[in-house]
Short mmCIF file of C-alpha atoms in Angstrom, two decimals:
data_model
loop_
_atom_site.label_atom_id
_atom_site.label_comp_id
_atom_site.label_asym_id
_atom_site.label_seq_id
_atom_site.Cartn_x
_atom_site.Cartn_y
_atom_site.Cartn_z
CA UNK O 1 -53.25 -57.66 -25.99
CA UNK O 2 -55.24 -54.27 -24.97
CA UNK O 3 -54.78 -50.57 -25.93
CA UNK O 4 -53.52 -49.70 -22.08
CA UNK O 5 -51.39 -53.17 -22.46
CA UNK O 6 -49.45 -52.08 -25.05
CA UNK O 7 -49.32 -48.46 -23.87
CA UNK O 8 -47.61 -49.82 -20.88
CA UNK O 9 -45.29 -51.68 -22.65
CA UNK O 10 -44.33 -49.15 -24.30
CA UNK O 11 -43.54 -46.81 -22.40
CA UNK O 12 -41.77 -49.25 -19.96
CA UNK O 13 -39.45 -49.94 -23.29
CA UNK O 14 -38.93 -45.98 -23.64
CA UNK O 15 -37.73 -45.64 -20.46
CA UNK O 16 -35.69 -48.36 -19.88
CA UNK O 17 -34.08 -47.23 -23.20
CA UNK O 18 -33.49 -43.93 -21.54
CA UNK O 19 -31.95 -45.42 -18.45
CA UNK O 20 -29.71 -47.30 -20.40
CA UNK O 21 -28.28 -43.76 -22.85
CA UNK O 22 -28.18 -42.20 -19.30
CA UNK O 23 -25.90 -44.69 -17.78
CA UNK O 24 -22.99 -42.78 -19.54
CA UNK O 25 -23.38 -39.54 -18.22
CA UNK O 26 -24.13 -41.27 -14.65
CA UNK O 27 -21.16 -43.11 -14.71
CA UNK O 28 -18.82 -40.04 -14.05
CA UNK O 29 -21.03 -38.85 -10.78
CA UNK O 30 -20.94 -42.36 -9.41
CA UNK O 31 -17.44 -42.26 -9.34
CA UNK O 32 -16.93 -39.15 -8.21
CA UNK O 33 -18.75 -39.85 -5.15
CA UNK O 34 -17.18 -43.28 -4.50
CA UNK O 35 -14.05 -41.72 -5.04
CA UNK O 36 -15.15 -38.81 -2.22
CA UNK O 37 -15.77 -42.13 -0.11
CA UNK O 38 -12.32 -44.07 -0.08
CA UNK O 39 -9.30 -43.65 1.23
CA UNK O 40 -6.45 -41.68 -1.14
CA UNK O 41 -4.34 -44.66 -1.60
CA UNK O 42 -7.71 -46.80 -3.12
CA UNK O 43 -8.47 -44.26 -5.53
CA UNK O 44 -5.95 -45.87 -8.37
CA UNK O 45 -6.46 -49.33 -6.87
CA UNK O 46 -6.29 -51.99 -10.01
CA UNK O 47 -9.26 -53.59 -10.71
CA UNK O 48 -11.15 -50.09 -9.64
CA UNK O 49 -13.17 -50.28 -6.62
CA UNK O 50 -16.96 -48.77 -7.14
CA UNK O 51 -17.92 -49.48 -3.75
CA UNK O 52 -15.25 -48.62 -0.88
CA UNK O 53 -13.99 -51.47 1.52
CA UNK O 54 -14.59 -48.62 4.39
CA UNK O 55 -16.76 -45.73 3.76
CA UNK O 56 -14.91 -42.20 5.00
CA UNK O 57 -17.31 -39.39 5.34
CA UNK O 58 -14.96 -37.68 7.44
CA UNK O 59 -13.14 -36.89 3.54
CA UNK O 60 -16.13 -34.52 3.11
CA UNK O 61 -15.05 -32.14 6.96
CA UNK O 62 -11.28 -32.60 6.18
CA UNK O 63 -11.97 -31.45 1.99
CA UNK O 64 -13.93 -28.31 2.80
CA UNK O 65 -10.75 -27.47 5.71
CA UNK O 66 -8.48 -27.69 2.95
CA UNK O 67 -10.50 -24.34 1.36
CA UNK O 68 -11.87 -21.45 3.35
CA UNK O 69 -15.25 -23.10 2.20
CA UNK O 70 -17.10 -20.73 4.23
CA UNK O 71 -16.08 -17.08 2.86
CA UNK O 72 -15.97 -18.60 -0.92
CA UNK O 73 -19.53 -20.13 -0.41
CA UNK O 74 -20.78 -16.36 0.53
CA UNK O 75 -18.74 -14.81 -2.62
CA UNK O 76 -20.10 -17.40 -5.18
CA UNK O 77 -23.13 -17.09 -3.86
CA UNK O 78 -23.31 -13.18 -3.96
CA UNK O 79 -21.39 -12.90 -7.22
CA UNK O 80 -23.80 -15.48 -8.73
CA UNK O 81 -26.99 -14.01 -7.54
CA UNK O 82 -25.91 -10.43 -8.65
CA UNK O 83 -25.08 -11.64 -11.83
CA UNK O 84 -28.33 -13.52 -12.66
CA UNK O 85 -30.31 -10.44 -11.54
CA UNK O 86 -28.10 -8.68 -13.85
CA UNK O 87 -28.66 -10.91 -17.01
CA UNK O 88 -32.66 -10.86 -15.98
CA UNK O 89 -33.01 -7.39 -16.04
CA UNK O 90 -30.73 -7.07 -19.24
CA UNK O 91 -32.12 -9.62 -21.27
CA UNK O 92 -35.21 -9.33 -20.94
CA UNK O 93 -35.20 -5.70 -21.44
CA UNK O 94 -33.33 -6.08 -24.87
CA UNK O 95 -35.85 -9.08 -25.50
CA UNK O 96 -39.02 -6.93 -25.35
CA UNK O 97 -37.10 -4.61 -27.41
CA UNK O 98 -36.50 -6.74 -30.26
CA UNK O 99 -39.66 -8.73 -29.85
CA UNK O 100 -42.86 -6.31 -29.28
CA UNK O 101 -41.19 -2.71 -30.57
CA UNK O 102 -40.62 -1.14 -33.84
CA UNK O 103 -37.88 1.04 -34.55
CA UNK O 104 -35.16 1.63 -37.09
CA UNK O 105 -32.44 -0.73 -37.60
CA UNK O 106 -34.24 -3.55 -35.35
CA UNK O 107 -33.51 -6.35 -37.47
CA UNK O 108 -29.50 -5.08 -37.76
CA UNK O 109 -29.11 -5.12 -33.88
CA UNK O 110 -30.51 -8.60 -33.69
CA UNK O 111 -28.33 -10.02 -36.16
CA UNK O 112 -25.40 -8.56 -34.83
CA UNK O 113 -26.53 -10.10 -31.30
CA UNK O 114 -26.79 -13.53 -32.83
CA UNK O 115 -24.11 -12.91 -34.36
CA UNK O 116 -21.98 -11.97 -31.78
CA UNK O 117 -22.52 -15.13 -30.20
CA UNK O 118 -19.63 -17.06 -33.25
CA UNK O 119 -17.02 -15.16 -31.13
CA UNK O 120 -15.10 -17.03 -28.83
CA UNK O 121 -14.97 -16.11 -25.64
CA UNK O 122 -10.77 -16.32 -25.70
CA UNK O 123 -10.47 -13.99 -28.44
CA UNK O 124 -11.50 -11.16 -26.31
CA UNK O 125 -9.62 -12.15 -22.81
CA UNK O 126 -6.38 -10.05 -23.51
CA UNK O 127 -8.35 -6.81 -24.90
CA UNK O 128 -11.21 -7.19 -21.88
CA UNK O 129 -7.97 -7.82 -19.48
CA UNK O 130 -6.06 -4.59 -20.49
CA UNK O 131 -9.94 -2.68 -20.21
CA UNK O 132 -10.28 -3.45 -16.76
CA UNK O 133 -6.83 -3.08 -15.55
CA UNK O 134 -6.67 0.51 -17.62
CA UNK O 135 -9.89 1.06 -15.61
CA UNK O 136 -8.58 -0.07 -12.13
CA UNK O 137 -10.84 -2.88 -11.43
CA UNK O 138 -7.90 -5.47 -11.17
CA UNK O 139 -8.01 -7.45 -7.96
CA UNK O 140 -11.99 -6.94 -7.29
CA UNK O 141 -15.23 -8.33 -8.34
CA UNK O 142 -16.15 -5.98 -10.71
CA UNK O 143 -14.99 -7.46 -14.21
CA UNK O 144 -17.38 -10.79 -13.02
CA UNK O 145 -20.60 -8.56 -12.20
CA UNK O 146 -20.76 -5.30 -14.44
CA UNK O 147 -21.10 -7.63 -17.87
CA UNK O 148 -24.22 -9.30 -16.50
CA UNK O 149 -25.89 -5.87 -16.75
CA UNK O 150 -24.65 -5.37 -20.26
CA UNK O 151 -26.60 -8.62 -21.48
CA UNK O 152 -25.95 -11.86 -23.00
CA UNK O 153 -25.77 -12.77 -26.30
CA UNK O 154 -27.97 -16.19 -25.82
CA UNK O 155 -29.81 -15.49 -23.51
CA UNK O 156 -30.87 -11.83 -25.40
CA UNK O 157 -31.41 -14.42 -28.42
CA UNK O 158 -33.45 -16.49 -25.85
CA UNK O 159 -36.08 -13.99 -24.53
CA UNK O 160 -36.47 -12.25 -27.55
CA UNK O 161 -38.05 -16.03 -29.23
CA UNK O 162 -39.79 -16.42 -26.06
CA UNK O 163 -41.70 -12.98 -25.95
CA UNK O 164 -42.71 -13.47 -29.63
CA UNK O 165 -44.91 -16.25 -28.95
CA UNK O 166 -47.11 -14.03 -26.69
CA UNK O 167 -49.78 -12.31 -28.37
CA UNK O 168 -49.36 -8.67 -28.98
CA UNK O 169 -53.51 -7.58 -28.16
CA UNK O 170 -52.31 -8.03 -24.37
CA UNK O 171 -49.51 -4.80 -25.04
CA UNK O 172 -52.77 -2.99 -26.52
CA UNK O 173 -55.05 -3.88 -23.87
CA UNK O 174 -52.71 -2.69 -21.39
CA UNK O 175 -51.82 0.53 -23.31
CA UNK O 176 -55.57 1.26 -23.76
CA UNK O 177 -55.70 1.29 -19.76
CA UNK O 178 -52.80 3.74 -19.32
CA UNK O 179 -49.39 1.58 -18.91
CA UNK O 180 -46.27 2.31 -20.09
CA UNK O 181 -43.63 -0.06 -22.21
CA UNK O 182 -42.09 -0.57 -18.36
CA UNK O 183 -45.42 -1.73 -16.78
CA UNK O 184 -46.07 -3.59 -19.50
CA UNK O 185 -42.89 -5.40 -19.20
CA UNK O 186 -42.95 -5.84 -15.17
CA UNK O 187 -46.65 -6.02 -15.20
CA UNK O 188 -47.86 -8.13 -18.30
CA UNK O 189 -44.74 -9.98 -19.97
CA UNK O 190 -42.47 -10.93 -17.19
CA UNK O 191 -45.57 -12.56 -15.01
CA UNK O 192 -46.32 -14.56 -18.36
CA UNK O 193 -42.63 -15.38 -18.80
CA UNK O 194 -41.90 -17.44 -15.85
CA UNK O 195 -40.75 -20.26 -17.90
CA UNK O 196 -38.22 -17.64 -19.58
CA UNK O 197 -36.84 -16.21 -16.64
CA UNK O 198 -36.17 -19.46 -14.75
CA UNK O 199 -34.08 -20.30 -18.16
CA UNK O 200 -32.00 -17.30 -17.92
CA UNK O 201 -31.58 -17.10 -13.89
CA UNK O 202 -30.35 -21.40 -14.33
CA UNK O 203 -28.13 -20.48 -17.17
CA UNK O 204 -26.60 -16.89 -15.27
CA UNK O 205 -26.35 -18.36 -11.95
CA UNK O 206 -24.91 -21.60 -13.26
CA UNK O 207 -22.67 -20.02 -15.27
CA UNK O 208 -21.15 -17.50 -12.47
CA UNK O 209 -21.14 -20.01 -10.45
CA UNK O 210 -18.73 -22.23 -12.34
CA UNK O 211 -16.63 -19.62 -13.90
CA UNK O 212 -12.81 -20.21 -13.26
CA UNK O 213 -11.13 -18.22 -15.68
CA UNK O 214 -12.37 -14.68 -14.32
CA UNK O 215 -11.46 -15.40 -11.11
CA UNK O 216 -8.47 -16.63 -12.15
CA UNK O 217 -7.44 -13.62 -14.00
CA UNK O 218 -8.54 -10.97 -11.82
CA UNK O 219 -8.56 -12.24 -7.98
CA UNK O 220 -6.00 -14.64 -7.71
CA UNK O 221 -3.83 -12.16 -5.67
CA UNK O 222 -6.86 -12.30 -3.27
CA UNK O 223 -7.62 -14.70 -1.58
CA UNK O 224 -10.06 -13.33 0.67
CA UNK O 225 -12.01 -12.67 -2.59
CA UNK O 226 -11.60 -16.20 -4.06
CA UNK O 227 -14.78 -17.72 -5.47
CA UNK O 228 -15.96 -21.54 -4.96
CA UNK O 229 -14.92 -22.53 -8.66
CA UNK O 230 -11.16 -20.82 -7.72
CA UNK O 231 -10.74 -22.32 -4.33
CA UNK O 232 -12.02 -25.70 -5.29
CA UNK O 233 -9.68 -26.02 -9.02
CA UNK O 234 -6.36 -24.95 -6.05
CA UNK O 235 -6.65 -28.29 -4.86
CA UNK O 236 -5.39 -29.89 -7.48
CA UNK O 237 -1.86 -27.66 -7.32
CA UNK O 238 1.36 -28.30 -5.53
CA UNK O 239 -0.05 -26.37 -2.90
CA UNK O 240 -2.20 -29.19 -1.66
CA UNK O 241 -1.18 -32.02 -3.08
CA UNK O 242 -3.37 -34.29 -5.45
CA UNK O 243 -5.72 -36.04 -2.56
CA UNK O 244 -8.26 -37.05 -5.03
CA UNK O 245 -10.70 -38.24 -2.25
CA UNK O 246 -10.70 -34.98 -0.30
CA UNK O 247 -10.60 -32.86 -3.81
CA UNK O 248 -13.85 -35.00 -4.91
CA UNK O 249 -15.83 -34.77 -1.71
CA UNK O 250 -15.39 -30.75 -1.96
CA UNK O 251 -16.26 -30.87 -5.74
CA UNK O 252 -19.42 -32.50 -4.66
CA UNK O 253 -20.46 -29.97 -2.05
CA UNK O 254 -19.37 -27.66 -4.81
CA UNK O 255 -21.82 -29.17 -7.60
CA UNK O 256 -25.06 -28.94 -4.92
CA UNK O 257 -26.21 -25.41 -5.53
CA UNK O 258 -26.78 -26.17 -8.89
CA UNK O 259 -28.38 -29.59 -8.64
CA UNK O 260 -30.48 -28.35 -6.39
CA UNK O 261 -31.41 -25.37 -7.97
CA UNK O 262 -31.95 -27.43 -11.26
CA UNK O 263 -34.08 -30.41 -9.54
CA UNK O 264 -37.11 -27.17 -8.27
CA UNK O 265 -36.70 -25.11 -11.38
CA UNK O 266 -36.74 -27.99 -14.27
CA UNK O 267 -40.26 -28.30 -14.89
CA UNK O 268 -40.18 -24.27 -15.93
CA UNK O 269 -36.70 -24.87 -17.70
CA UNK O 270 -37.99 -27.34 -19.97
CA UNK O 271 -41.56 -25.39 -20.53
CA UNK O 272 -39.30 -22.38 -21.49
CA UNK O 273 -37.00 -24.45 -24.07
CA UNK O 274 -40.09 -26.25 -25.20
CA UNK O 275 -41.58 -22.95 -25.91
CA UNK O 276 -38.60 -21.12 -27.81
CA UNK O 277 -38.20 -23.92 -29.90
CA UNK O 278 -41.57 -24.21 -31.57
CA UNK O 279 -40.91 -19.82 -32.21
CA UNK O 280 -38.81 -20.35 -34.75
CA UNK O 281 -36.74 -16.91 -35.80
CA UNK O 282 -38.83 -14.04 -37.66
#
């Protein structure tokens, strides 16, 4: 047996391995769109039934009328774009910081960033709650996109790894022709940080995007401000009943924005986790 024989082999073996620890996670999406496919009453039919007797797309035009698909598609969509410009601009700001400057109590503020990230996120709802309500910002959109701009603890953590893998004589070169620490940034960093900022704009879009609990505490009362996530997770109350088929074919037009922004970004997602992982923390 030759060199390329065996090469073959194995990595015909490697993937059919993978196929087979993928089949779990699969499993769930299968389903889900089978279920979008049948009619209500098969849905708990005993033995289940993968593949429907009669195939209703029509569940797909009669889910999306159940929600004012429309309006909440434009809100998600402009909270979750603000927001990952927001964590962009943020993060990678406080990155360079940490990464390429020197000043006093550098390594203190980076700790406490990391740190910050051991918190749970429920620990501060009731405190961040009474904040924004003090503040008047109850009922809008505000409490979802002014954070973004504050930063993120992970993502902060994220870009500072990345930008310490890129040599430091590029700052100098740049600083020898004039530029400042912002042109340096937007000019010489961010271009060389695509991999980095495709991370962070997946992880802030994806996570605006399927945020409940915000929504749920601050817009509920309006429901011309309602968000994808909000509208969508309704379905399931007494207000609509629980038809599974209709609630899965909307969850699947819900879950597209993110595939598809996923399937064009991925190659850069994985270059920019490749990358922070072999930076190790200094």
């Amino acid at each position: 047996m030759g060199k390329k024989q065996k090469k073959r082999i194995y990595i015909g073996v490697r993937y059919v391995l993978i196929l087979i620890f993928c089949i779990p996670m699969l499993l769930p999406l299968l389903w889900m769109l089978t279920t979008a496919l049948k009619d209500n009453a098969a849905v708990f039919r005993v033995p289940p039934q993968w593949i429907p007797s009669e195939f209703h797309w029509d569940n797909f035009t009669k889910g999306l009328k159940k929600i004012n698909f429309g309006r909440e598609f434009l809100n998600s969509l402009f909270i979750s774009v603000v927001v990952t410009i927001g964590q962009i601009c943020s993060c990678m700001s406080v990155g360079y910081a940490l990464a390429r400057l020197k000043f006093k109590g550098k390594k203190l503020w980076f700790y406490l960033i990391v740190g910050s990230m051991m918190i749970p996120g429920m620990v501060t709802v009731i405190p961040v709650f009474r904040l924004w309500a003090a503040l008047g910002a109850y009922g809008t959109w505000w409490p979802m996109i002014i954070p973004a701009f504050l930063g993120a603890p992970f993502q902060t953590f994220l870009a500072r790894q990345f930008m310490t893998t890129i040599p430091k004589s590029y700052d100098d070169a740049a600083r020898i022709d004039g530029a400042n620490r912002l042109q340096i940034l937007t000019r010489i960093i961010a271009p060389m940080s695509k991999p980095l900022i495709t991370v962070i704009a997946i992880q802030a879009f994806q996570g605006a995007w399927n945020d409940y609990m915000t929504p749920l505490l601050y817009i509920i009362s309006k429901p011309e401000k309602w968000t994808l996530a909000l509208g969508v997770g309704r379905m399931t109350s007494s207000t609509y009943g629980t038809q599974w088929n209709l609630f899965m074919a909307a969850d699947i037009m819900y879950m597209l924005p993110i595939l598809i922004m996923f399937f064009f970004g991925q190659n850069y997602f994985m270059e920019g986790l490749g990358s922070m992982n072999n930076s190790g923390i200094k």
